[in-house]
PDB file of C-alpha atoms and ligand atoms in Angstrom:
ATOM      1  CA  MET A 928       0.000   0.000   0.000  1.00 89.00           C
ATOM      2  CA  PRO A 929       1.490   3.361  -0.992  1.00 95.00           C
ATOM      3  CA  ALA A 930       1.417   6.276   1.413  1.00 98.00           C
ATOM      4  CA  ARG A 931      -1.216   8.996   1.435  1.00 98.00           C
ATOM      5  CA  PHE A 932       0.117  12.530   1.240  1.00 98.00           C
ATOM      6  CA  GLU A 933      -1.770  15.635   2.393  1.00 98.00           C
ATOM      7  CA  LEU A 934      -0.597  19.214   2.567  1.00 98.00           C
ATOM      8  CA  LEU A 935      -1.464  20.753   5.940  1.00 98.00           C
ATOM      9  CA  LEU A 936      -0.169  24.225   5.150  1.00 98.00           C
ATOM     10  CA  ALA A 937       1.457  25.857   2.128  1.00 98.00           C
ATOM     11  CA  GLY A 938       4.203  27.979   3.652  1.00 97.00           C
ATOM     12  CA  SER A 939       4.876  31.607   2.890  1.00 96.00           C
ATOM     13  CA  VAL A 940       7.513  34.252   3.496  1.00 95.00           C
ATOM     14  CA  GLU A 941       5.205  37.256   3.609  1.00 90.00           C
ATOM     15  CA  PRO A 942       3.259  38.819   5.169  1.00 89.00           C
ATOM     16  CA  GLY A 943       3.917  36.075   7.759  1.00 94.00           C
ATOM     17  CA  VAL A 944       6.682  33.499   7.723  1.00 97.00           C
ATOM     18  CA  THR A 945       5.231  29.998   7.756  1.00 98.00           C
ATOM     19  CA  SER A 946       6.704  26.651   6.876  1.00 98.00           C
ATOM     20  CA  SER A 947       5.109  24.276   4.387  1.00 98.00           C
ATOM     21  CA  VAL A 948       3.757  21.538   6.671  1.00 98.00           C
ATOM     22  CA  SER A 949       2.926  18.091   5.299  1.00 98.00           C
ATOM     23  CA  LEU A 950       1.078  15.048   6.590  1.00 98.00           C
ATOM     24  CA  VAL A 951       1.703  11.482   5.453  1.00 98.00           C
ATOM     25  CA  ARG A 952      -0.226   8.386   6.420  1.00 98.00           C
ATOM     26  CA  ASP A 953       1.717   5.246   5.709  1.00 98.00           C
ATOM     27  CA  GLY A 954       0.298   2.113   7.246  1.00 97.00           C
ATOM     28  CA  GLU A 955       0.548   2.575  11.014  1.00 97.00           C
ATOM     29  CA  ALA A 956       2.743   5.646  10.651  1.00 98.00           C
ATOM     30  CA  VAL A 957       1.379   9.174  10.874  1.00 98.00           C
ATOM     31  CA  VAL A 958       4.167  11.480   9.763  1.00 98.00           C
ATOM     32  CA  VAL A 959       4.306  15.276   9.958  1.00 98.00           C
ATOM     33  CA  ILE A 960       7.018  17.080   8.004  1.00 98.00           C
ATOM     34  CA  ASP A 961       8.357  20.512   9.004  1.00 98.00           C
ATOM     35  CA  PRO A 962       6.003  21.666  11.760  1.00 98.00           C
ATOM     36  CA  GLY A 963       7.784  24.976  11.989  1.00 98.00           C
ATOM     37  CA  MET A 964       6.404  28.493  12.183  1.00 97.00           C
ATOM     38  CA  VAL A 965       2.626  28.536  11.693  1.00 97.00           C
ATOM     39  CA  HIS A 966      -0.134  31.097  12.226  1.00 96.00           C
ATOM     40  CA  SER A 967      -0.756  29.611  15.686  1.00 96.00           C
ATOM     41  CA  ARG A 968      -0.520  26.254  17.390  1.00 95.00           C
ATOM     42  CA  ALA A 969      -4.314  26.157  17.467  1.00 97.00           C
ATOM     43  CA  ASP A 970      -4.372  26.565  13.693  1.00 96.00           C
ATOM     44  CA  LEU A 971      -1.958  23.653  13.262  1.00 97.00           C
ATOM     45  CA  ARG A 972      -4.128  21.520  15.570  1.00 97.00           C
ATOM     46  CA  GLU A 973      -7.226  22.410  13.555  1.00 98.00           C
ATOM     47  CA  ARG A 974      -5.569  21.532  10.267  1.00 97.00           C
ATOM     48  CA  LEU A 975      -4.652  18.146  11.702  1.00 98.00           C
ATOM     49  CA  ALA A 976      -8.139  17.697  13.137  1.00 98.00           C
ATOM     50  CA  ALA A 977      -9.560  18.292   9.653  1.00 98.00           C
ATOM     51  CA  HIS A 978      -7.874  14.971   8.782  1.00 97.00           C
ATOM     52  CA  GLY A 979      -9.322  13.302  11.875  1.00 98.00           C
ATOM     53  CA  LEU A 980      -6.065  13.401  13.830  1.00 98.00           C
ATOM     54  CA  THR A 981      -4.807  14.774  17.132  1.00 98.00           C
ATOM     55  CA  PRO A 982      -1.171  15.766  17.744  1.00 98.00           C
ATOM     56  CA  GLU A 983      -0.845  12.758  20.067  1.00 98.00           C
ATOM     57  CA  GLN A 984      -1.595  10.381  17.171  1.00 98.00           C
ATOM     58  CA  VAL A 985       1.393  11.578  15.176  1.00 98.00           C
ATOM     59  CA  THR A 986       4.070   8.870  15.292  1.00 98.00           C
ATOM     60  CA  ASP A 987       6.907  10.625  13.453  1.00 98.00           C
ATOM     61  CA  VAL A 988       8.037  14.166  12.798  1.00 98.00           C
ATOM     62  CA  VAL A 989      10.690  14.907  10.181  1.00 98.00           C
ATOM     63  CA  VAL A 990      12.456  18.234   9.791  1.00 98.00           C
ATOM     64  CA  THR A 991      14.125  19.068   6.470  1.00 98.00           C
ATOM     65  CA  HIS A 992      16.767  21.145   8.242  1.00 98.00           C
ATOM     66  CA  LEU A 993      17.409  22.884  11.515  1.00 97.00           C
ATOM     67  CA  HIS A 994      16.201  26.439  10.956  1.00 98.00           C
ATOM     68  CA  LEU A 995      13.620  27.336  13.577  1.00 98.00           C
ATOM     69  CA  ASP A 996      11.019  28.293  10.980  1.00 98.00           C
ATOM     70  CA  HIS A 997      10.845  24.548  10.198  1.00 98.00           C
ATOM     71  CA  THR A 998      11.316  23.102  13.685  1.00 98.00           C
ATOM     72  CA  MET A 999       9.420  25.445  16.015  1.00 97.00           C
ATOM     73  CA  ASN A1000       6.544  23.045  16.767  1.00 98.00           C
ATOM     74  CA  VAL A1001       8.202  19.621  16.956  1.00 97.00           C
ATOM     75  CA  GLY A1002       7.371  19.579  20.685  1.00 96.00           C
ATOM     76  CA  SER A1003       3.631  19.730  19.941  1.00 96.00           C
ATOM     77  CA  PHE A1004       3.656  16.031  19.016  1.00 98.00           C
ATOM     78  CA  THR A1005       4.266  14.431  22.370  1.00 97.00           C
ATOM     79  CA  ASN A1006       4.329  10.792  21.224  1.00 98.00           C
ATOM     80  CA  ALA A1007       6.342  11.275  18.070  1.00 98.00           C
ATOM     81  CA  THR A1008       9.852  10.193  17.191  1.00 98.00           C
ATOM     82  CA  VAL A1009      11.573  13.235  15.685  1.00 98.00           C
ATOM     83  CA  HIS A1010      14.014  12.765  12.798  1.00 98.00           C
ATOM     84  CA  ASP A1011      16.593  15.127  11.379  1.00 98.00           C
ATOM     85  CA  PHE A1012      19.544  14.590   9.031  1.00 97.00           C
ATOM     86  CA  MET A1013      21.637  12.681  11.541  1.00 97.00           C
ATOM     87  CA  ALA A1014      19.465  10.985  14.120  1.00 98.00           C
ATOM     88  CA  SER A1015      16.070  10.014  15.446  1.00 98.00           C
ATOM     89  CA  TYR A1016      14.981  11.261  18.849  1.00 98.00           C
ATOM     90  CA  LYS A1017      12.302   9.859  21.152  1.00 97.00           C
ATOM     91  CA  ASP A1018      12.020  10.985  24.761  1.00 96.00           C
ATOM     92  CA  ASP A1019      15.589  10.503  26.061  1.00 97.00           C
ATOM     93  CA  VAL A1020      16.736   8.089  23.358  1.00 98.00           C
ATOM     94  CA  TRP A1021      19.064   9.406  20.658  1.00 98.00           C
ATOM     95  CA  THR A1022      19.613   6.997  17.727  1.00 98.00           C
ATOM     96  CA  ASN A1023      22.020   7.952  14.964  1.00 98.00           C
ATOM     97  CA  HIS A1024      21.035   6.867  11.479  1.00 95.00           C
ATOM     98  CA  ASP A1025      22.597   6.951   8.019  1.00 91.00           C
ATOM     99  CA  LEU A1026      23.039  10.438   6.606  1.00 88.00           C
ATOM    100  CA  ASP A1027      21.433   9.414   3.350  1.00 91.00           C
ATOM    101  CA  ARG A1028      18.381   7.349   2.509  1.00 91.00           C
ATOM    102  CA  PHE A1029      17.234   6.731   6.048  1.00 96.00           C
ATOM    103  CA  ARG A1030      13.738   5.364   6.178  1.00 97.00           C
ATOM    104  CA  VAL A1031      10.995   6.825   8.371  1.00 98.00           C
ATOM    105  CA  SER A1032       8.265   4.366   7.368  1.00 98.00           C
ATOM    106  CA  PRO A1033       7.813   1.879   4.493  1.00 97.00           C
ATOM    107  CA  ASN A1034       7.072   4.587   1.902  1.00 98.00           C
ATOM    108  CA  VAL A1035       8.829   7.567   3.441  1.00 98.00           C
ATOM    109  CA  TYR A1036      12.578   8.076   3.305  1.00 98.00           C
ATOM    110  CA  ALA A1037      15.011  10.977   3.285  1.00 98.00           C
ATOM    111  CA  ILE A1038      17.927  11.820   1.041  1.00 97.00           C
ATOM    112  CA  ALA A1039      20.763  14.246   1.753  1.00 97.00           C
ATOM    113  CA  THR A1040      20.306  17.486  -0.188  1.00 98.00           C
ATOM    114  CA  PRO A1041      22.747  19.979   1.316  1.00 97.00           C
ATOM    115  CA  GLY A1042      22.850  23.526   0.024  1.00 97.00           C
ATOM    116  CA  HIS A1043      20.350  25.707   1.840  1.00 97.00           C
ATOM    117  CA  THR A1044      22.151  24.420   4.942  1.00 97.00           C
ATOM    118  CA  ARG A1045      24.730  21.685   5.337  1.00 97.00           C
ATOM    119  CA  GLU A1046      22.116  19.640   7.165  1.00 96.00           C
ATOM    120  CA  ASP A1047      19.318  19.717   4.582  1.00 98.00           C
ATOM    121  CA  ILE A1048      17.461  16.535   3.727  1.00 98.00           C
ATOM    122  CA  SER A1049      14.572  16.066   1.326  1.00 98.00           C
ATOM    123  CA  VAL A1050      11.756  13.756   2.327  1.00 98.00           C
ATOM    124  CA  VAL A1051      10.557  11.378  -0.392  1.00 98.00           C
ATOM    125  CA  VAL A1052       7.025   9.996  -0.117  1.00 98.00           C
ATOM    126  CA  VAL A1053       5.932   7.155  -2.390  1.00 98.00           C
ATOM    127  CA  THR A1054       2.245   7.655  -3.179  1.00 98.00           C
ATOM    128  CA  GLU A1055      -0.145   6.127  -5.666  1.00 97.00           C
ATOM    129  CA  GLY A1056       0.239   9.253  -7.819  1.00 95.00           C
ATOM    130  CA  GLY A1057       4.045   9.129  -7.835  1.00 97.00           C
ATOM    131  CA  MET A1058       6.794  10.547  -5.668  1.00 98.00           C
ATOM    132  CA  VAL A1059       6.146  13.602  -3.558  1.00 98.00           C
ATOM    133  CA  VAL A1060       9.292  15.310  -2.286  1.00 98.00           C
ATOM    134  CA  CYS A1061       9.336  17.817   0.567  1.00 98.00           C
ATOM    135  CA  SER A1062      12.458  19.902   0.137  1.00 98.00           C
ATOM    136  CA  HIS A1063      13.878  23.274   1.080  1.00 98.00           C
ATOM    137  CA  ALA A1064      16.088  23.137  -2.016  1.00 98.00           C
ATOM    138  CA  TRP A1065      13.400  25.527  -3.265  1.00 97.00           C
ATOM    139  CA  TRP A1066      11.584  28.177  -1.251  1.00 97.00           C
ATOM    140  CA  SER A1067       8.811  28.197  -3.860  1.00 96.00           C
ATOM    141  CA  LYS A1068       8.383  27.352  -7.527  1.00 96.00           C
ATOM    142  CA  ARG A1069       9.367  30.950  -8.393  1.00 93.00           C
ATOM    143  CA  GLY A1070      12.637  30.870  -6.540  1.00 87.00           C
ATOM    144  CA  PRO A1071      14.700  32.645  -5.542  1.00 93.00           C
ATOM    145  CA  ARG A1072      17.172  30.906  -7.835  1.00 95.00           C
ATOM    146  CA  LEU A1073      19.995  32.202  -5.655  1.00 95.00           C
ATOM    147  CA  ASP A1074      19.408  31.190  -2.051  1.00 96.00           C
ATOM    148  CA  ARG A1075      20.989  33.912   0.054  1.00 94.00           C
ATOM    149  CA  TYR A1076      21.298  31.506   2.967  1.00 94.00           C
ATOM    150  CA  ALA A1077      23.038  28.784   0.955  1.00 96.00           C
ATOM    151  CA  PHE A1078      26.542  27.990   2.171  1.00 94.00           C
ATOM    152  CA  ASP A1079      27.413  26.971  -1.381  1.00 95.00           C
ATOM    153  CA  GLN A1080      25.096  27.676  -4.311  1.00 97.00           C
ATOM    154  CA  GLU A1081      26.765  24.975  -6.431  1.00 97.00           C
ATOM    155  CA  VAL A1082      26.109  22.341  -3.813  1.00 98.00           C
ATOM    156  CA  LEU A1083      22.502  23.519  -3.724  1.00 98.00           C
ATOM    157  CA  GLU A1084      22.243  23.198  -7.526  1.00 97.00           C
ATOM    158  CA  ASP A1085      23.559  19.636  -7.288  1.00 98.00           C
ATOM    159  CA  SER A1086      20.938  18.843  -4.663  1.00 98.00           C
ATOM    160  CA  ARG A1087      18.168  20.359  -6.798  1.00 98.00           C
ATOM    161  CA  ALA A1088      19.328  18.129  -9.656  1.00 97.00           C
ATOM    162  CA  ARG A1089      19.338  15.149  -7.312  1.00 97.00           C
ATOM    163  CA  VAL A1090      15.712  15.753  -6.347  1.00 98.00           C
ATOM    164  CA  LEU A1091      14.618  16.289  -9.955  1.00 97.00           C
ATOM    165  CA  ALA A1092      16.407  13.076 -10.978  1.00 97.00           C
ATOM    166  CA  ILE A1093      14.015  11.114  -8.766  1.00 96.00           C
ATOM    167  CA  GLY A1094      11.260  12.198 -11.153  1.00 97.00           C
ATOM    168  CA  PRO A1095       8.866  13.535  -8.523  1.00 98.00           C
ATOM    169  CA  SER A1096       5.287  14.211  -9.503  1.00 98.00           C
ATOM    170  CA  LEU A1097       5.116  16.942  -6.878  1.00 98.00           C
ATOM    171  CA  ILE A1098       7.639  19.026  -4.951  1.00 98.00           C
ATOM    172  CA  VAL A1099       6.648  20.683  -1.687  1.00 98.00           C
ATOM    173  CA  PRO A1100       8.979  23.676  -1.313  1.00 98.00           C
ATOM    174  CA  GLY A1101       9.938  25.230   2.016  1.00 98.00           C
ATOM    175  CA  HIS A1102       7.589  28.208   1.726  1.00 98.00           C
ATOM    176  CA  GLY A1103       5.013  27.785  -1.007  1.00 97.00           C
ATOM    177  CA  GLU A1104       2.408  25.732  -2.809  1.00 97.00           C
ATOM    178  CA  PRO A1105       3.410  22.300  -4.099  1.00 98.00           C
ATOM    179  CA  PHE A1106       4.366  22.261  -7.755  1.00 98.00           C
ATOM    180  CA  ALA A1107       5.244  19.848 -10.548  1.00 97.00           C
ATOM    181  CA  PRO A1108       8.855  20.094 -11.766  1.00 97.00           C
ATOM    182  CA  SER A1109       7.572  21.431 -15.116  1.00 96.00           C
ATOM    183  CA  GLU A1110       6.115  24.432 -13.273  1.00 96.00           C
ATOM    184  CA  LEU A1111       9.481  25.632 -11.989  1.00 94.00           C
ATOM    185  CA  GLU A1112      10.095  29.207 -13.028  1.00 90.00           C
ATOM    186  CA  LEU A1113      13.055  30.241 -10.953  1.00 81.00           C
ATOM    187  CA  ALA A1114      13.871  33.935 -10.994  1.00 75.00           C
TER     188      ALA A1114
HETATM  189 ZN1  LIG B 347      15.975  27.356   6.289  1.00 68.54          ZN
HETATM  190 ZN1  LIG B 348      12.631  28.134   5.468  1.00 68.54          ZN
END
């Protein structure tokens, strides 16, 4: 059974800064990706409730990188194992995992896509409609092409190419609506 992907929130950078927040249901796993800055915690709870879920039912939280605008609300999911680029964290248990292609659930895994930060990962979700990739390699489908936070723009370009090579049907950027690769219009 492939995973079911739902967008909880399309992020933005103005007027407010919000993270794109995603929900994946994959067998027993309920995965939230990038529960960072949102309008309010109540709003995040309501968006989850619209899918029949409470924060306590979330089993896994994945953050694409360690900027606070993508990590702010990881503590809202009290039963979840939290995953970043290097490890998985549950209560007081720290478990290191592979830097690349670590698996969160049967149809959800992460690949290393450094560039925006050294610690960036992109989360690949295998759905019936193809691969959905949550990635801060793009802020939105319109760019910016040059990421002013990138430690190395060339490394970022390589990571963008790596994501596109997967052939995703949909990319969920850090701060915008999901888009198909053909819709990219970086400026
Ligand atoms: Zn960031
Ligand atoms: Zn961001």
